[in-house]
PDB file of C-alpha atoms in Angstrom:
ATOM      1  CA  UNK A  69       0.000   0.000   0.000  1.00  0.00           C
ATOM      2  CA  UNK A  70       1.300   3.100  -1.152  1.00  0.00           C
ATOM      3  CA  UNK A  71       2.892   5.134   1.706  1.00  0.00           C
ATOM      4  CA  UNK A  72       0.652   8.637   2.990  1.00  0.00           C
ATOM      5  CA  UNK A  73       2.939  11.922   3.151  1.00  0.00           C
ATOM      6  CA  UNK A  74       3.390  14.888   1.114  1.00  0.00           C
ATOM      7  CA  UNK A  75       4.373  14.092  -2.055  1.00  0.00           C
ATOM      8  CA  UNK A  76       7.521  14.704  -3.933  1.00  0.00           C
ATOM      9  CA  UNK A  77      10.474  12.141  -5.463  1.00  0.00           C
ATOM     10  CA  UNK A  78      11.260  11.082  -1.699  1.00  0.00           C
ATOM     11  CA  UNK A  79       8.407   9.877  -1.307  1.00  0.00           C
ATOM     12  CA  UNK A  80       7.642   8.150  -4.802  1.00  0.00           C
ATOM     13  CA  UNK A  81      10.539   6.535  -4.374  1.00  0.00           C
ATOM     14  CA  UNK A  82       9.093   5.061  -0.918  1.00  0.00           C
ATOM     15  CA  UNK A  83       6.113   4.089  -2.454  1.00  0.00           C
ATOM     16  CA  UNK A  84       7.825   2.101  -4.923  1.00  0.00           C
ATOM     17  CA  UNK A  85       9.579   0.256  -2.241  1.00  0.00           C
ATOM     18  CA  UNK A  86       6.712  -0.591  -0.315  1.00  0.00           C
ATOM     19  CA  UNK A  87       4.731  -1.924  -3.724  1.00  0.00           C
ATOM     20  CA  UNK A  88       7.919  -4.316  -4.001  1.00  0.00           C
ATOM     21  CA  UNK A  89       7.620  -5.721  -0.491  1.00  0.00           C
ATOM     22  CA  UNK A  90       4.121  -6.750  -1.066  1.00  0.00           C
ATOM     23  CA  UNK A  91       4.927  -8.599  -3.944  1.00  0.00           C
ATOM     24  CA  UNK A  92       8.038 -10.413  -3.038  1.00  0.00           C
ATOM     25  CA  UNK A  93       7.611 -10.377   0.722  1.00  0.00           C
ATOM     26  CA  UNK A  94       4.149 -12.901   1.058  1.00  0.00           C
ATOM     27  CA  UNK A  95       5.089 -16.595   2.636  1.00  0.00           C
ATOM     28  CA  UNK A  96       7.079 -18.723   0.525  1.00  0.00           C
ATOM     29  CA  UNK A  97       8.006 -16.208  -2.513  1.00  0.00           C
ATOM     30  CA  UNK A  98      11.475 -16.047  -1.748  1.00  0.00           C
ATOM     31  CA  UNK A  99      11.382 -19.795  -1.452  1.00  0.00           C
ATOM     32  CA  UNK A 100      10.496 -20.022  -5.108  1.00  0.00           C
ATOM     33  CA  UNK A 101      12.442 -17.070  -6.520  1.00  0.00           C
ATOM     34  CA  UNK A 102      15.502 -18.524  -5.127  1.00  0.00           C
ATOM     35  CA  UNK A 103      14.757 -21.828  -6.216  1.00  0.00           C
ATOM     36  CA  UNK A 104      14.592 -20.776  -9.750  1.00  0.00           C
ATOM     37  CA  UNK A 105      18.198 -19.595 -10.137  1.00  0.00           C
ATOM     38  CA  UNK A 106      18.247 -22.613 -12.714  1.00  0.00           C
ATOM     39  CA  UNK A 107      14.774 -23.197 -14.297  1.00  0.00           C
ATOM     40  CA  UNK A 108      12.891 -26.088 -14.085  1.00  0.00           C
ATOM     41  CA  UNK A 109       9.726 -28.084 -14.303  1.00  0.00           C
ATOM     42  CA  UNK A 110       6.798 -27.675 -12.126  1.00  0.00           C
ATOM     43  CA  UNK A 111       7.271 -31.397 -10.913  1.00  0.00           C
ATOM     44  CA  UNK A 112      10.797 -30.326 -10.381  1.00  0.00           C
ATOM     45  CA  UNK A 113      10.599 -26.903  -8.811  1.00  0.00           C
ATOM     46  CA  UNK A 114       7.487 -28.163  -6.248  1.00  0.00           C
ATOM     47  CA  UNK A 115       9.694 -31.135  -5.524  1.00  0.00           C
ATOM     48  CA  UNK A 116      12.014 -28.278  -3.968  1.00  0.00           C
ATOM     49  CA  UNK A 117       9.206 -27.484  -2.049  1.00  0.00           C
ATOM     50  CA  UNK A 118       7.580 -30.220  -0.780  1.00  0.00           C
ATOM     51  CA  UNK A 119       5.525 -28.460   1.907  1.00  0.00           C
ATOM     52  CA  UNK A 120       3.400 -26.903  -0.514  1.00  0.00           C
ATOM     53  CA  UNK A 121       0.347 -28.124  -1.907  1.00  0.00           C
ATOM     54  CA  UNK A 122      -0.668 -27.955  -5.854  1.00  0.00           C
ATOM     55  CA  UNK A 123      -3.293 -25.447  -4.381  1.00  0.00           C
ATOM     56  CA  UNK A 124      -0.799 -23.224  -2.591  1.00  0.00           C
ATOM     57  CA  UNK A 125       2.307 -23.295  -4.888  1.00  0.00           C
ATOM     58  CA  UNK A 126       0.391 -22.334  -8.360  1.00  0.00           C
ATOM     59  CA  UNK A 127      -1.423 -19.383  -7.080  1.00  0.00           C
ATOM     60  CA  UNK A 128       1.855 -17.984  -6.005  1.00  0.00           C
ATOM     61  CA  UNK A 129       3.660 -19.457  -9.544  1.00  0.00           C
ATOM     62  CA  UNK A 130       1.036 -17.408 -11.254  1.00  0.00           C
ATOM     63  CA  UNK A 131       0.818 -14.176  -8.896  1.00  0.00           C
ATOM     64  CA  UNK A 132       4.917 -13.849  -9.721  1.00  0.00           C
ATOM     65  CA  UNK A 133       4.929 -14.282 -13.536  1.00  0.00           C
ATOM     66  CA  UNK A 134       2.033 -11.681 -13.485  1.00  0.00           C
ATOM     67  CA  UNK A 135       4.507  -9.503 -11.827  1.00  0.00           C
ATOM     68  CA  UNK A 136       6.970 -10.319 -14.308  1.00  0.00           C
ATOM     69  CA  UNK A 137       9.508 -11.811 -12.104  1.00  0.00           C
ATOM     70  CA  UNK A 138       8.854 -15.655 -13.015  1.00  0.00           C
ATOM     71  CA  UNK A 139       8.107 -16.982 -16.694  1.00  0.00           C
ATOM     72  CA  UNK A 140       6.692 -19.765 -18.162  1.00  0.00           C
ATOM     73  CA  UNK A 141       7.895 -21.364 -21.069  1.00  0.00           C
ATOM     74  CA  UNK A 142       5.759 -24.213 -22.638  1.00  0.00           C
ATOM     75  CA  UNK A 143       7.922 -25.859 -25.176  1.00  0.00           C
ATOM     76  CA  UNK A 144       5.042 -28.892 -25.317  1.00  0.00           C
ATOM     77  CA  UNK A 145       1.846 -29.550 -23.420  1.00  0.00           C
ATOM     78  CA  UNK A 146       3.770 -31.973 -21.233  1.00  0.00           C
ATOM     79  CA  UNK A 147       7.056 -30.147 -21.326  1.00  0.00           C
ATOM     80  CA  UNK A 148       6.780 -26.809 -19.634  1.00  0.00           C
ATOM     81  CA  UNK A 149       9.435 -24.704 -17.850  1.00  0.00           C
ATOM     82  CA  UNK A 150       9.929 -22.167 -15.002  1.00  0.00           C
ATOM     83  CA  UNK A 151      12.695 -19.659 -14.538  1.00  0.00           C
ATOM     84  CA  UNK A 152      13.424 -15.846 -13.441  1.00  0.00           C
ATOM     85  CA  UNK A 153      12.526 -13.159 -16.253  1.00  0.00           C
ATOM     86  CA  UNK A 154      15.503 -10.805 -16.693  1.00  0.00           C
ATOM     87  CA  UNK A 155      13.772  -8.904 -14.166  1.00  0.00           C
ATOM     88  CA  UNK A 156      13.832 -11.482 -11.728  1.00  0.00           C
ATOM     89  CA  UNK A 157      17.183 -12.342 -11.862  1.00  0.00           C
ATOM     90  CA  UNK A 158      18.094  -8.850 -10.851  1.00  0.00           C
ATOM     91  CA  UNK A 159      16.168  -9.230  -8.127  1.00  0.00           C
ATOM     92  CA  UNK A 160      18.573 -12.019  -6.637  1.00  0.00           C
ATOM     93  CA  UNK A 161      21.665  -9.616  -5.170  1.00  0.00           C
ATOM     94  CA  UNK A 162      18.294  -7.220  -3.297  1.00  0.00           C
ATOM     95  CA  UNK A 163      17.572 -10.615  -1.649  1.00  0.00           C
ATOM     96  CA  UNK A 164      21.025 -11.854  -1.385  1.00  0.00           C
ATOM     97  CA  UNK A 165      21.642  -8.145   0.782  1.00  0.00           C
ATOM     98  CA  UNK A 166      18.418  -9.141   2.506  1.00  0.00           C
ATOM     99  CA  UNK A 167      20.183 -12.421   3.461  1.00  0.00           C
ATOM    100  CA  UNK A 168      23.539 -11.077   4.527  1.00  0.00           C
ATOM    101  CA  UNK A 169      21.329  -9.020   6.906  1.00  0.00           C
ATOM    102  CA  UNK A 170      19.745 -11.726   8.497  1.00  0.00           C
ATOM    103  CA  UNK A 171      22.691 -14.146   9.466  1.00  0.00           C
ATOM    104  CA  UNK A 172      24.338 -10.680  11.007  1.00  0.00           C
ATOM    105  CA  UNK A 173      21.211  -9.505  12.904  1.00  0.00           C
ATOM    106  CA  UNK A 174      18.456 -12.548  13.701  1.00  0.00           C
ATOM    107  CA  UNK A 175      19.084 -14.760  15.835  1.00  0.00           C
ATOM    108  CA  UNK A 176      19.763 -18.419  15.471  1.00  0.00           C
ATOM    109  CA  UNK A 177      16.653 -20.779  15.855  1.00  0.00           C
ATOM    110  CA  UNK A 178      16.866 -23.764  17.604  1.00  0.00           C
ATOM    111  CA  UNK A 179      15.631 -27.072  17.960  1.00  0.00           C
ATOM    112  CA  UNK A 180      15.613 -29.360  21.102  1.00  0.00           C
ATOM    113  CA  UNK A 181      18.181 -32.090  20.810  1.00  0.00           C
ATOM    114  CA  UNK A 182      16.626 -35.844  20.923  1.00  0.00           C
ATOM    115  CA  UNK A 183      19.384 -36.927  23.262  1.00  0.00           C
ATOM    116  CA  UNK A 184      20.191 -34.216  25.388  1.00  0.00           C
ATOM    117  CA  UNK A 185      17.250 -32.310  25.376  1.00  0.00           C
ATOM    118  CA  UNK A 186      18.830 -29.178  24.955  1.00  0.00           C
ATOM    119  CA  UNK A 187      18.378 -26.236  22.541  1.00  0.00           C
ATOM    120  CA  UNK A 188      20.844 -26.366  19.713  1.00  0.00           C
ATOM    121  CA  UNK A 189      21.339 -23.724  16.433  1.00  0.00           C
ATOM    122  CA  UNK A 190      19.668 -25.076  13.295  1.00  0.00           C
ATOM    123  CA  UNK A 191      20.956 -24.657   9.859  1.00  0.00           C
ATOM    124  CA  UNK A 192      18.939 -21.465   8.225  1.00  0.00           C
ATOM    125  CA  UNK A 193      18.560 -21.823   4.407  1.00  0.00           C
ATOM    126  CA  UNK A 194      19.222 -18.372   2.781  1.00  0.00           C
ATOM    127  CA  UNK A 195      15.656 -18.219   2.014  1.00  0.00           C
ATOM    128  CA  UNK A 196      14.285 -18.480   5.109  1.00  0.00           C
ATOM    129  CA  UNK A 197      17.277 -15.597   6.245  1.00  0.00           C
ATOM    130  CA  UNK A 198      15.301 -13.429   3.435  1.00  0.00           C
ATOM    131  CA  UNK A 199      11.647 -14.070   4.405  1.00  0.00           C
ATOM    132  CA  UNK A 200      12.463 -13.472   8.128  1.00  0.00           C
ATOM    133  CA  UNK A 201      13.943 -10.421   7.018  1.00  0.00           C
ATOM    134  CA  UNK A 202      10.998  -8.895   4.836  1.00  0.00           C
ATOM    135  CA  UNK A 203       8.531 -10.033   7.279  1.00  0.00           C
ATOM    136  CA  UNK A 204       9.903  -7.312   9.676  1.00  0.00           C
ATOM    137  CA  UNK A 205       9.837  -4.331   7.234  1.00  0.00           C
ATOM    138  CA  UNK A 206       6.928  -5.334   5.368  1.00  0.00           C
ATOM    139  CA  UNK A 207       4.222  -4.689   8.048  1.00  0.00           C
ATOM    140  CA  UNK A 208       2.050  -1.610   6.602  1.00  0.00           C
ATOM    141  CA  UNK A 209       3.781   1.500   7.431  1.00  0.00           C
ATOM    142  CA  UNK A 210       6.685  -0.269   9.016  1.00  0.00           C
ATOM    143  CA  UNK A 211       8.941   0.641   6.147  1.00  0.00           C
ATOM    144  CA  UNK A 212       7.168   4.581   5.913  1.00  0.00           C
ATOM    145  CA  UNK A 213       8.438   4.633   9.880  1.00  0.00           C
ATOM    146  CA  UNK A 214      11.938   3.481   8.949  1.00  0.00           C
ATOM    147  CA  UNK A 215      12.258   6.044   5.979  1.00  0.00           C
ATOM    148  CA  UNK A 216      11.275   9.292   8.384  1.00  0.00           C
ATOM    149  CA  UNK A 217      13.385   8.140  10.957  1.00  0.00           C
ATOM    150  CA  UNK A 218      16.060   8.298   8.321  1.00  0.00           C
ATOM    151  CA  UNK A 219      15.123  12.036   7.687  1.00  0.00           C
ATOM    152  CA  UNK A 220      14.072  13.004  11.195  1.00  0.00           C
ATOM    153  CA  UNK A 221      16.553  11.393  13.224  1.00  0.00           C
ATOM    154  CA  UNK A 222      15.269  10.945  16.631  1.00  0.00           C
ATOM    155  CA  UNK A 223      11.581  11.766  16.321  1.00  0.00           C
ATOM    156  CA  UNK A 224       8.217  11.337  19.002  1.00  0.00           C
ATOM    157  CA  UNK A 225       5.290   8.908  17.813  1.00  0.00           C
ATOM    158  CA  UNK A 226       3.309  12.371  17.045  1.00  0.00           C
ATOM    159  CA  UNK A 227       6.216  13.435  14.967  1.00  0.00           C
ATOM    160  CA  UNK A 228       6.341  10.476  12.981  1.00  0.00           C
ATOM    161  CA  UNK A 229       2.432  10.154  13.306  1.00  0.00           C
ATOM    162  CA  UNK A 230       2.131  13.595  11.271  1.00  0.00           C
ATOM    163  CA  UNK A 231       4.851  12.718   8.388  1.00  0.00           C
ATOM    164  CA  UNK A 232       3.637   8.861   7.998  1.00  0.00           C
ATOM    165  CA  UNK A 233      -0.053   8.839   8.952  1.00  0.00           C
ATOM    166  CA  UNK A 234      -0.881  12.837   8.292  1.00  0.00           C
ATOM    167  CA  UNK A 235      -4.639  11.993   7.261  1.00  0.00           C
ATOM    168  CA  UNK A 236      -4.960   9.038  10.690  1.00  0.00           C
ATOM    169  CA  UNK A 237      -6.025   9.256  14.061  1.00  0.00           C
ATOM    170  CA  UNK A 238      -3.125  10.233  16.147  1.00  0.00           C
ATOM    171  CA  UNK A 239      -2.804   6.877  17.571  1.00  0.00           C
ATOM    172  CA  UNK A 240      -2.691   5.068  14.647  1.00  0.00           C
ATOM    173  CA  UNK A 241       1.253   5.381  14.274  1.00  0.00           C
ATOM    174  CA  UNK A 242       1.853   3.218  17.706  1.00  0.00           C
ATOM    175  CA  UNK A 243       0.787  -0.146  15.795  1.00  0.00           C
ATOM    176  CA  UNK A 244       3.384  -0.019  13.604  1.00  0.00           C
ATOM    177  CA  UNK A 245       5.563   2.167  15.712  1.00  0.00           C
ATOM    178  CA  UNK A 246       5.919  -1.114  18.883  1.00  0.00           C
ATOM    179  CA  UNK A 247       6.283  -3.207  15.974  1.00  0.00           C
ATOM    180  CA  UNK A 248       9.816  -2.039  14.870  1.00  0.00           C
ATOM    181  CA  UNK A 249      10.467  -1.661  19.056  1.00  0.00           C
ATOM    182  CA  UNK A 250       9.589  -5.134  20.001  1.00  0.00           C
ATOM    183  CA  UNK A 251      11.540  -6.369  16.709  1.00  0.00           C
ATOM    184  CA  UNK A 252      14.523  -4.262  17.585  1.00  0.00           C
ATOM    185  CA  UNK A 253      14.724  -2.381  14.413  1.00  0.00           C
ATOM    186  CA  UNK A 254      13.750   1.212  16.387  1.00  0.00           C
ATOM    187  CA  UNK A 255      14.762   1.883  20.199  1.00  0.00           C
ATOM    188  CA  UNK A 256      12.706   4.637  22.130  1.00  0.00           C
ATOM    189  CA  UNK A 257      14.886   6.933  24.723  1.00  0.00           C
ATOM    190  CA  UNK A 258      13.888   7.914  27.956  1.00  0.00           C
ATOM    191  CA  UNK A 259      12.382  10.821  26.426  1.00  0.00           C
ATOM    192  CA  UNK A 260      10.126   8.897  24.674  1.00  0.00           C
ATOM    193  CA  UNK A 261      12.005   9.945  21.226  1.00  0.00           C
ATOM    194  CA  UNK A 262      12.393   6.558  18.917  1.00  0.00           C
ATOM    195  CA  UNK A 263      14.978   6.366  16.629  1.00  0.00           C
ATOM    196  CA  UNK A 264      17.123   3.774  14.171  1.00  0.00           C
ATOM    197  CA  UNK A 265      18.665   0.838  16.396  1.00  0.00           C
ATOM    198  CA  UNK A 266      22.139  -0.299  15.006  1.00  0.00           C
ATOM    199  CA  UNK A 267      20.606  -2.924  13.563  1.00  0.00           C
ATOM    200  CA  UNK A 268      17.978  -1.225  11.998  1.00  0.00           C
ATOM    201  CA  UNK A 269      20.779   1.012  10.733  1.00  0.00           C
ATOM    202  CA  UNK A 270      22.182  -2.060   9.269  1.00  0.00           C
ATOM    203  CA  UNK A 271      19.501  -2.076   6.880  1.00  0.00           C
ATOM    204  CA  UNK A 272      21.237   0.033   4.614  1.00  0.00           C
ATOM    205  CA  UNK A 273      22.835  -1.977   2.247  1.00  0.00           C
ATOM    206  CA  UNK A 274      19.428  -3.927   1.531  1.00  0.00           C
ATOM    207  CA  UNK A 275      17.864  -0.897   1.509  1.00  0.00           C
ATOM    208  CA  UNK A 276      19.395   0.494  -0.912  1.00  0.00           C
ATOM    209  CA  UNK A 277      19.619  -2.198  -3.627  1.00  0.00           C
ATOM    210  CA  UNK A 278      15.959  -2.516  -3.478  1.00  0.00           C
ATOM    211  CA  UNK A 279      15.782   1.117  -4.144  1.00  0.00           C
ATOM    212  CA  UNK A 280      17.558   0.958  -7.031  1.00  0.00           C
ATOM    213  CA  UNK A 281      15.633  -2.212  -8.171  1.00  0.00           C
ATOM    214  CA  UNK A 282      12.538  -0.846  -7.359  1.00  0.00           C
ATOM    215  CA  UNK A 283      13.402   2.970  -9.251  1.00  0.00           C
ATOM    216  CA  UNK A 284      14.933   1.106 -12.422  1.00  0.00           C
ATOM    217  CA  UNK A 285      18.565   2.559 -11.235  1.00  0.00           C
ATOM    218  CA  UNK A 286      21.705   0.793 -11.408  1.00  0.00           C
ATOM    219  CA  UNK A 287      22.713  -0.902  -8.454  1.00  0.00           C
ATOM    220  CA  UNK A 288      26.021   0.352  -6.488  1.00  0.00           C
ATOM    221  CA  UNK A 289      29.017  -1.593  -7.383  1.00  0.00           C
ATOM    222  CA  UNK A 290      29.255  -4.705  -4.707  1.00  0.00           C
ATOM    223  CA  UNK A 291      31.253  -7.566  -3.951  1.00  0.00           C
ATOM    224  CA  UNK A 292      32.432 -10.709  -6.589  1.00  0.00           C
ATOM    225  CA  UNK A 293      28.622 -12.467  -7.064  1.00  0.00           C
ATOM    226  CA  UNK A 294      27.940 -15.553  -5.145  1.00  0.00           C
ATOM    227  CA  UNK A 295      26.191 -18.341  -7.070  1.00  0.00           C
ATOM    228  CA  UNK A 296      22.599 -18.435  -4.913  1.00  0.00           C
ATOM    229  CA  UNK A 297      22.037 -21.959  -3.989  1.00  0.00           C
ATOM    230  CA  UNK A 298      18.854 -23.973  -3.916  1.00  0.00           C
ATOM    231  CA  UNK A 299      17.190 -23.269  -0.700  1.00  0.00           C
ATOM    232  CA  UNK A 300      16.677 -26.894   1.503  1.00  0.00           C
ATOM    233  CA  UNK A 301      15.122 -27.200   4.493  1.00  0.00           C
ATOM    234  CA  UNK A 302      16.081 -30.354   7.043  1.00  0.00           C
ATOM    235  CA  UNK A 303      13.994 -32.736   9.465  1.00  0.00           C
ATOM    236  CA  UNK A 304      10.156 -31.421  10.005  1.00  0.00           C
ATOM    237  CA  UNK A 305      10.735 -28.085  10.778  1.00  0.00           C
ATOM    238  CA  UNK A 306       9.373 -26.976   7.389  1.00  0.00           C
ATOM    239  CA  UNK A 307       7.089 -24.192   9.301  1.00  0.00           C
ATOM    240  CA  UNK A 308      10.524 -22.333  10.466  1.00  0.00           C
ATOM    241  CA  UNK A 309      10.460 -20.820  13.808  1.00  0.00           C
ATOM    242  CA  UNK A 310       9.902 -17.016  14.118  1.00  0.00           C
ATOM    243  CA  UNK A 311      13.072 -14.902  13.350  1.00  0.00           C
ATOM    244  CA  UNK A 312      14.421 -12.475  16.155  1.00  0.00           C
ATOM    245  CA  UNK A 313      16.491 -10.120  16.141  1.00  0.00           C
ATOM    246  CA  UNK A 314      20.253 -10.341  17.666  1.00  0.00           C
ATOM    247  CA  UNK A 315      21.714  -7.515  19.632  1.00  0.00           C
ATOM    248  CA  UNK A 316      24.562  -5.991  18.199  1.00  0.00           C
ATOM    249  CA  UNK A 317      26.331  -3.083  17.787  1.00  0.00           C
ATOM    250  CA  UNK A 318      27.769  -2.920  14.112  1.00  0.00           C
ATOM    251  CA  UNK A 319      26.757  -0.476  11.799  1.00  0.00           C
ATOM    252  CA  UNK A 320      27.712   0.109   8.017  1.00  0.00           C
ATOM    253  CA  UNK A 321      29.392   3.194   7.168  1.00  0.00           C
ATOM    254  CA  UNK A 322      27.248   5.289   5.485  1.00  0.00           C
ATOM    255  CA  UNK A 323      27.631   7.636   2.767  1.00  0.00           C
ATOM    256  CA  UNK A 324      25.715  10.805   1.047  1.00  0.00           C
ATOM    257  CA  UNK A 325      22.742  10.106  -1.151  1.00  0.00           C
ATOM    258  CA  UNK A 326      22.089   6.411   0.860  1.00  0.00           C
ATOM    259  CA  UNK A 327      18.716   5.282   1.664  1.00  0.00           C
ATOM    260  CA  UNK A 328      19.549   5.721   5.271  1.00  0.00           C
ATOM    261  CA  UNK A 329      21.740   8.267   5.063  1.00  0.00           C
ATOM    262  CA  UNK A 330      21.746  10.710   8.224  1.00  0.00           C
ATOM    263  CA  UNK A 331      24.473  10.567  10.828  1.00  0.00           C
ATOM    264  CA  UNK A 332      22.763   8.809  14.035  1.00  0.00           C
ATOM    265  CA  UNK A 333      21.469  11.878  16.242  1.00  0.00           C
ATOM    266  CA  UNK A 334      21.934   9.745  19.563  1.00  0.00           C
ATOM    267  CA  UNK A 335      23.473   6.868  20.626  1.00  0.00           C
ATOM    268  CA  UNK A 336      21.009   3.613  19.763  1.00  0.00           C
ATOM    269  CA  UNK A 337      19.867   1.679  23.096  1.00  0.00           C
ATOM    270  CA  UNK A 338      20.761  -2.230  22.455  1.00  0.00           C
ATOM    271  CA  UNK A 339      18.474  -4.222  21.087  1.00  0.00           C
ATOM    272  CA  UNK A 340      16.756  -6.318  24.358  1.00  0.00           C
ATOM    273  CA  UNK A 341      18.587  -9.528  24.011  1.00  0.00           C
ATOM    274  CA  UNK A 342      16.755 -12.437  22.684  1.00  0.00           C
ATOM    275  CA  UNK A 343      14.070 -10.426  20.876  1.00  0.00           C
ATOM    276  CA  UNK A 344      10.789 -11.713  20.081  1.00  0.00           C
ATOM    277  CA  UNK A 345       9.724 -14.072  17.742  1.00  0.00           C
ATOM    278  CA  UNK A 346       7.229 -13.326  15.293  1.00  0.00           C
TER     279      UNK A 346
END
């Protein structure tokens, strides 16, 4: 949904953002994006995917060739292929940045050993890095929030309430607002002022590829491309636990004309340790 404000390129720009997480951000779409890296068959491809019924997997098949990130090529009735649209495949490093910011920031989900009993780290696919990461900034207005923080720097709920929600009830911002607390993505002072935590900060670098995905620009120069492998999930945990978000106190360097570009106006509080699961 299209972001409220004043409008203006800043905020075009944001609304073309948001449009993009509610197309690549619903359950599973990542899962299938980044199992497409190589096309293949629908047997194939839902074989990749085996938690997925006929009736949940084509819907989603269909909804992302209509947004012209999948295609379908029928060479014969019985021979038809899937694979990424040039489009597509440029969306791959946005979700790869997605993914480096999850293994730095969310923690580690566990499972309960059958012999000891005890908690132990799980392997994460890469896909399930992205989807936790989406699902925190893809809340409606969470993402609106984020961008006037970057503006404002430290800001009150009425503050943001006025630049995000101008045409809402006063109150309406707070949803959204103890969203991005309880995630850790925004910290509020003892003022009562909320602004970026480091690891919402962090963001940057996803931030701005999909930016430049989203606008049609180039994408910043990054580092030597990783082939993206076919995500797998083990054992029965196919319905992954809830990402949270790790404490921590890194933070990109920024530079002039970023997404979130402003110096931080005060020192972030940490992250409460643990986080919440979603």
């Amino acid at each position: 949904m299209p972001a409220s404000g004043p409008p203006g390129p800043a905020h075009r720009e944001l609304d073309q953002v948001v449009q993009v997480l509610e197309t690549i951000s619903p359950r599973w779409n990542a899962w299938i994006l980044m199992s497409l890296t190589t096309p293949a068959r629908y047997m194939d491809l839902k074989a990749r995917m085996p938690w997925l019924h006929d009736g949940q997997f084509q819907p989603k098949l269909r909804l992302l060739e209509s947004d012209g990130l999948v295609q379908r090529t029928e060479h014969t009735r019985r021979h038809v292929v899937y694979g990424l649209t040039d489009r597509g495949t440029r969306l791959l490093p946005v979700l790869d940045a997605f993914a480096e910011w999850g293994q730095q920031h969310l923690e580690r989900p566990t499972v309960t050993d059958p012999v000891t009993r005890k908690e132990t780290p799980r392997p994460v696919a890469k896909a399930e890095e992205i989807e936790d990461a989406l699902a925190l900034i893809s809340p409606r207005h969470a993402t609106a929030i984020l961008w006037a923080l970057r503006d404002r720097g430290a800001s009150t709920a009425a503050a943001l309430g006025s630049s995000v929600l101008p045409d809402a009830h006063p109150t309406a911002v707070y949803y959204p607002l103890n969203h991005l607390v309880t995630k850790g993505l925004v910290t509020r002072d003892r003022e009562r002022k909320f602004t970026l935590s480091a690891a919402g900060r962090a963001l940057t670098p996803a931030y701005r590829a999909l930016t430049a995905w989203a606008t049609g620009r180039p994408a910043a120069p990054a580092a030597a491309p990783r082939p993206a492998p076919v995500p797998t999930q083990t054992g029965s945990a196919v319905k992954a636990a809830g990402a949270v978000l790790a404490t921590s106190s890194a933070s990109p360097a920024w530079k002039s004309g970023d997404l979130f570009s402003h110096p931080p106006i005060a020192r972030p509080v940490p992250a409460p340790t643990g986080g919440v699961r979603r």
